[in-house]
Protein backbone atom coordinates (compact mmCIF):
# COMPACT_ATOMS: atom_id res chain seq x y z
CA MET A 1 -14.71 4.48 -4.64
CA GLU A 2 -17.27 4.65 -2.21
CA LYS A 3 -17.57 8.61 -0.36
CA GLU A 4 -17.34 6.74 2.76
CA ILE A 5 -14.60 4.12 3.80
CA LEU A 6 -15.70 2.03 6.96
CA LEU A 7 -13.11 1.02 9.45
CA LEU A 8 -13.36 -0.07 13.21
CA GLY A 9 -14.40 3.11 14.82
CA LYS A 10 -13.26 5.22 11.70
CA LYS A 11 -15.36 6.64 8.64
CA ILE A 12 -13.05 8.12 6.12
CA LEU A 13 -14.33 10.90 4.05
CA TRP A 14 -13.25 10.37 0.94
CA ASP A 15 -14.47 13.48 -0.97
CA GLN A 16 -12.80 15.86 2.13
CA SER A 17 -9.23 13.74 1.43
CA GLU A 18 -7.12 16.36 -0.48
CA ILE A 19 -5.12 15.16 -3.22
CA LEU A 20 -1.56 15.52 -2.85
CA LEU A 21 -0.23 13.15 -5.65
CA ASP A 22 -2.66 11.98 -8.96
CA TYR A 23 0.01 10.42 -11.09
CA GLN A 24 -0.46 8.30 -14.57
CA PRO A 25 3.40 6.90 -15.32
CA ASP A 26 4.87 8.66 -18.08
CA GLU A 27 8.50 9.08 -19.35
CA ASN A 28 9.05 11.59 -16.78
CA TRP A 29 8.77 8.74 -13.98
CA GLN A 30 12.27 9.41 -12.34
CA ASP A 31 10.96 13.21 -11.34
CA ILE A 32 8.88 11.84 -8.96
CA TRP A 33 10.23 8.25 -7.92
CA ASP A 34 13.29 7.15 -6.90
CA ALA A 35 14.22 3.47 -7.33
CA LYS A 36 16.05 2.31 -4.84
CA LEU A 37 16.16 -1.67 -5.43
CA GLY A 38 15.05 -3.78 -8.51
CA HIS A 39 14.26 -2.99 -11.95
CA TRP A 40 12.02 -0.40 -13.02
CA SER A 41 10.85 1.26 -16.09
CA CYS A 42 7.78 2.90 -17.94
CA ARG A 43 6.01 0.84 -20.42
CA ASP A 44 2.75 1.52 -21.97
CA GLY A 45 1.15 3.43 -19.27
CA TYR A 46 2.56 1.40 -16.34
CA LEU A 47 5.55 1.85 -13.82
CA ILE A 48 7.21 -1.83 -14.40
CA GLY A 49 9.06 -3.37 -11.11
CA SER A 50 10.77 -6.63 -10.84
CA GLU A 51 13.15 -8.28 -8.62
CA PRO A 52 13.95 -11.81 -9.36
CA GLY A 53 15.78 -12.46 -5.75
CA ASN A 54 14.46 -13.47 -2.53
CA PHE A 55 13.92 -9.85 -1.18
CA GLY A 56 12.13 -6.85 -2.25
CA GLY A 57 12.66 -4.28 -5.15
CA ILE A 58 11.67 -0.62 -3.84
CA LEU A 59 10.41 1.94 -5.48
CA LEU A 60 9.99 5.23 -3.74
CA SER A 61 8.27 8.35 -3.78
CA LYS A 62 10.50 11.55 -3.45
CA GLN A 63 7.81 13.67 -1.95
CA CYS A 64 7.77 12.94 1.87
CA PHE A 65 3.81 12.85 3.26
CA GLN A 66 4.25 14.12 6.79
CA ASP A 67 0.45 13.77 7.03
CA ASN A 68 -1.73 10.78 7.67
CA VAL A 69 -2.13 9.96 4.23
CA MET A 70 -3.72 6.67 2.00
CA MET A 71 -2.76 5.34 -1.63
CA ARG A 72 -5.09 4.23 -4.50
CA PHE A 73 -3.97 2.79 -7.50
CA LYS A 74 -4.44 -0.40 -9.67
CA MET A 75 -1.77 -3.34 -9.99
CA ALA A 76 -0.97 -6.46 -11.53
CA THR A 77 1.29 -9.38 -11.46
CA VAL A 78 3.64 -9.51 -15.02
CA LEU A 79 3.24 -13.17 -15.78
CA PRO A 80 4.67 -15.46 -15.12
CA ALA A 81 5.57 -13.95 -11.89
CA THR A 82 2.32 -14.74 -9.73
CA ARG A 83 3.19 -13.28 -6.00
CA ASP A 84 3.55 -10.39 -3.82
CA LEU A 85 1.73 -6.96 -5.07
CA ASN A 86 3.44 -4.91 -2.62
CA ALA A 87 3.11 -1.32 -1.47
CA VAL A 88 4.99 0.54 1.53
CA PHE A 89 4.02 3.80 2.87
CA CYS A 90 5.20 5.75 6.20
CA THR A 91 8.64 4.62 4.96
CA THR A 92 11.88 6.33 5.10
CA TRP A 93 15.21 4.92 3.81
CA ASP A 94 18.29 3.67 5.00
CA ASP A 95 21.35 4.58 3.30
CA SER A 96 23.64 2.67 5.57
CA VAL A 97 22.47 -0.70 4.89
CA ASN A 98 20.82 0.01 1.57
CA TYR A 99 17.14 -0.64 2.47
CA LEU A 100 14.08 0.41 4.33
CA LYS A 101 14.02 1.50 7.77
CA LYS A 102 10.83 1.47 9.87
CA SER A 103 7.86 1.10 7.47
CA TYR A 104 4.34 -0.38 6.81
CA VAL A 105 4.32 -2.86 4.50
CA VAL A 106 0.85 -4.38 2.63
CA GLY A 107 0.72 -7.07 0.18
CA LEU A 108 -1.65 -9.70 -1.68
CA ASN A 109 -0.41 -13.04 -2.62
CA GLY A 110 2.76 -12.83 -0.76
CA TRP A 111 4.20 -14.16 2.65
CA TYR A 112 5.16 -17.40 0.52
CA GLU A 113 2.21 -18.92 1.36
CA ASN A 114 -0.29 -16.78 -0.90
CA LYS A 115 -1.14 -14.31 2.31
CA SER A 116 -2.51 -10.94 1.94
CA GLY A 117 -2.04 -8.52 4.84
CA ILE A 118 -0.33 -5.64 7.08
CA GLU A 119 2.92 -5.65 8.24
CA ARG A 120 5.45 -3.35 10.11
CA PHE A 121 9.01 -3.59 8.98
CA PRO A 122 11.27 -5.15 10.44
CA GLU A 123 9.54 -7.85 9.87
CA GLU A 124 9.81 -9.13 13.44
CA GLU A 125 7.64 -6.41 14.48
CA MET A 126 4.25 -7.05 13.45
CA ARG A 127 2.41 -8.95 11.55
CA SER A 128 -1.79 -9.53 10.47
CA LEU A 129 -1.94 -11.83 7.57
CA THR A 130 -4.78 -14.00 6.07
CA SER A 131 -5.23 -16.56 3.40
CA LEU A 132 -8.86 -16.09 2.69
CA TYR A 133 -8.14 -12.98 -0.07
CA GLN A 134 -7.61 -14.99 -3.18
CA TYR A 135 -5.93 -12.93 -6.14
CA THR A 136 -5.65 -14.18 -9.62
CA PRO A 137 -2.60 -13.83 -11.03
CA GLY A 138 -1.84 -11.60 -13.95
CA THR A 139 -5.48 -9.90 -13.27
CA GLU A 140 -5.25 -6.07 -12.22
CA VAL A 141 -6.95 -4.92 -8.77
CA GLU A 142 -7.22 -1.98 -6.90
CA ILE A 143 -5.85 -1.24 -3.88
CA LEU A 144 -6.82 1.21 -1.44
CA THR A 145 -4.19 1.27 1.56
CA GLY A 146 -2.73 3.61 4.28
CA ALA A 147 -3.06 4.59 8.20
CA ILE A 148 -4.54 7.06 10.50
CA ASP A 149 -1.81 7.13 13.10
CA GLY A 150 -1.43 3.80 13.14
CA HIS A 151 -4.83 1.92 12.43
CA CYS A 152 -3.24 0.76 9.07
CA PHE A 153 -6.46 -0.80 6.58
CA LEU A 154 -5.71 -2.46 2.90
CA PHE A 155 -8.73 -3.07 0.64
CA ALA A 156 -8.62 -4.58 -3.05
CA ASP A 157 -11.26 -3.70 -5.29
CA GLY A 158 -13.81 -2.18 -2.42
CA VAL A 159 -13.35 -5.07 -0.18
CA LEU A 160 -11.98 -4.79 3.25
CA VAL A 161 -8.91 -7.26 3.31
CA GLN A 162 -7.29 -6.39 6.21
CA GLU A 163 -6.93 -3.94 9.42
CA LEU A 164 -3.88 -3.67 11.93
CA ILE A 165 -4.18 -1.11 14.62
CA ASP A 166 -0.37 -0.25 15.82
CA SER A 167 0.00 1.28 19.60
CA ASP A 168 3.10 2.81 18.54
CA PRO A 169 2.40 4.05 15.11
CA ILE A 170 4.96 5.01 12.44
CA CYS A 171 4.17 8.82 11.26
CA GLY A 172 5.36 9.94 7.97
CA GLY A 173 7.26 9.06 5.18
CA HIS A 174 7.47 8.27 1.90
CA VAL A 175 5.26 5.95 0.07
CA GLY A 176 5.89 3.38 -2.70
CA PHE A 177 5.94 -0.47 -4.14
CA SER A 178 8.09 -3.11 -3.55
CA PRO A 179 8.03 -6.32 -5.92
CA TYR A 180 9.22 -9.01 -3.50
CA SER A 181 10.97 -11.88 -5.86
CA THR A 182 8.41 -11.05 -8.42
CA ALA A 183 7.48 -8.42 -10.90
CA LEU A 184 4.65 -6.09 -11.14
CA LYS A 185 2.61 -3.14 -13.19
CA ILE A 186 1.35 0.16 -11.62
CA ARG A 187 -0.88 2.66 -12.87
CA ASP A 188 -3.43 5.45 -11.85
CA ILE A 189 -1.20 6.25 -8.76
CA GLN A 190 -3.27 8.51 -5.90
CA VAL A 191 -2.28 9.95 -2.64
CA ARG A 192 -4.36 11.51 -0.54
CA LYS A 193 -4.44 13.39 2.79
CA ILE A 194 -7.05 11.29 5.14
CA ALA A 195 -10.24 13.00 6.38
CA TRP A 196 -12.21 11.52 8.94
CA GLU A 197 -14.35 11.27 11.37
CA LYS A 198 -14.81 8.84 14.71
CA ARG A 199 -17.62 6.31 14.06
CA SER A 200 -19.93 5.12 16.86
CA GLN A 201 -20.70 1.15 16.45
CA VAL A 202 -23.12 -0.33 19.00
CA TYR A 203 -24.95 -4.05 18.79
CA GLU A 204 -28.31 -3.64 18.75
CA PRO A 205 -30.36 -7.17 20.20
CA GLU A 206 -30.91 -9.43 17.34
CA PHE A 207 -32.87 -12.15 19.76
């Protein structure tokens, strides 16, 4: 991972971003994670999550993070599943409906047409999607995602896939994962408190 992560108008300082959670899946995974929906287990050093129905399985951290945080983890689909490598952050749970309250959802190879991007949940609130990123099912990808006061970002293997700037940011909450009508395996999970600074950007004359 590069020491500096560049966004529009911001630079994330990786080495100065405090590690809040550093987790390798093991048999005690339920001490760290709360399986809300879907089928979850730990096998061969991976958290395995699946949900065959047309909705999301949900695994949330028991720890709640009040600061701006970013998640870095490695994830792959479990073949023959091919789609929706999804994570969530700034998330709270609604027991009355047994699903998420307001949350940010990020994903690769989802939204029914192999799109990738960022969504403010509930779904009708805000989305930023692209079909340009191409995920190869079954391959492991390193994902980095999070938000700085509503400035959300999604990287895959070090390449910026999407940014979304929310003028009404969701702040604080749990982080987690959401296999939506798919099966996923996840390892090398890290959560960091984001240290960042403003970044000046100007165009120099080019002709």
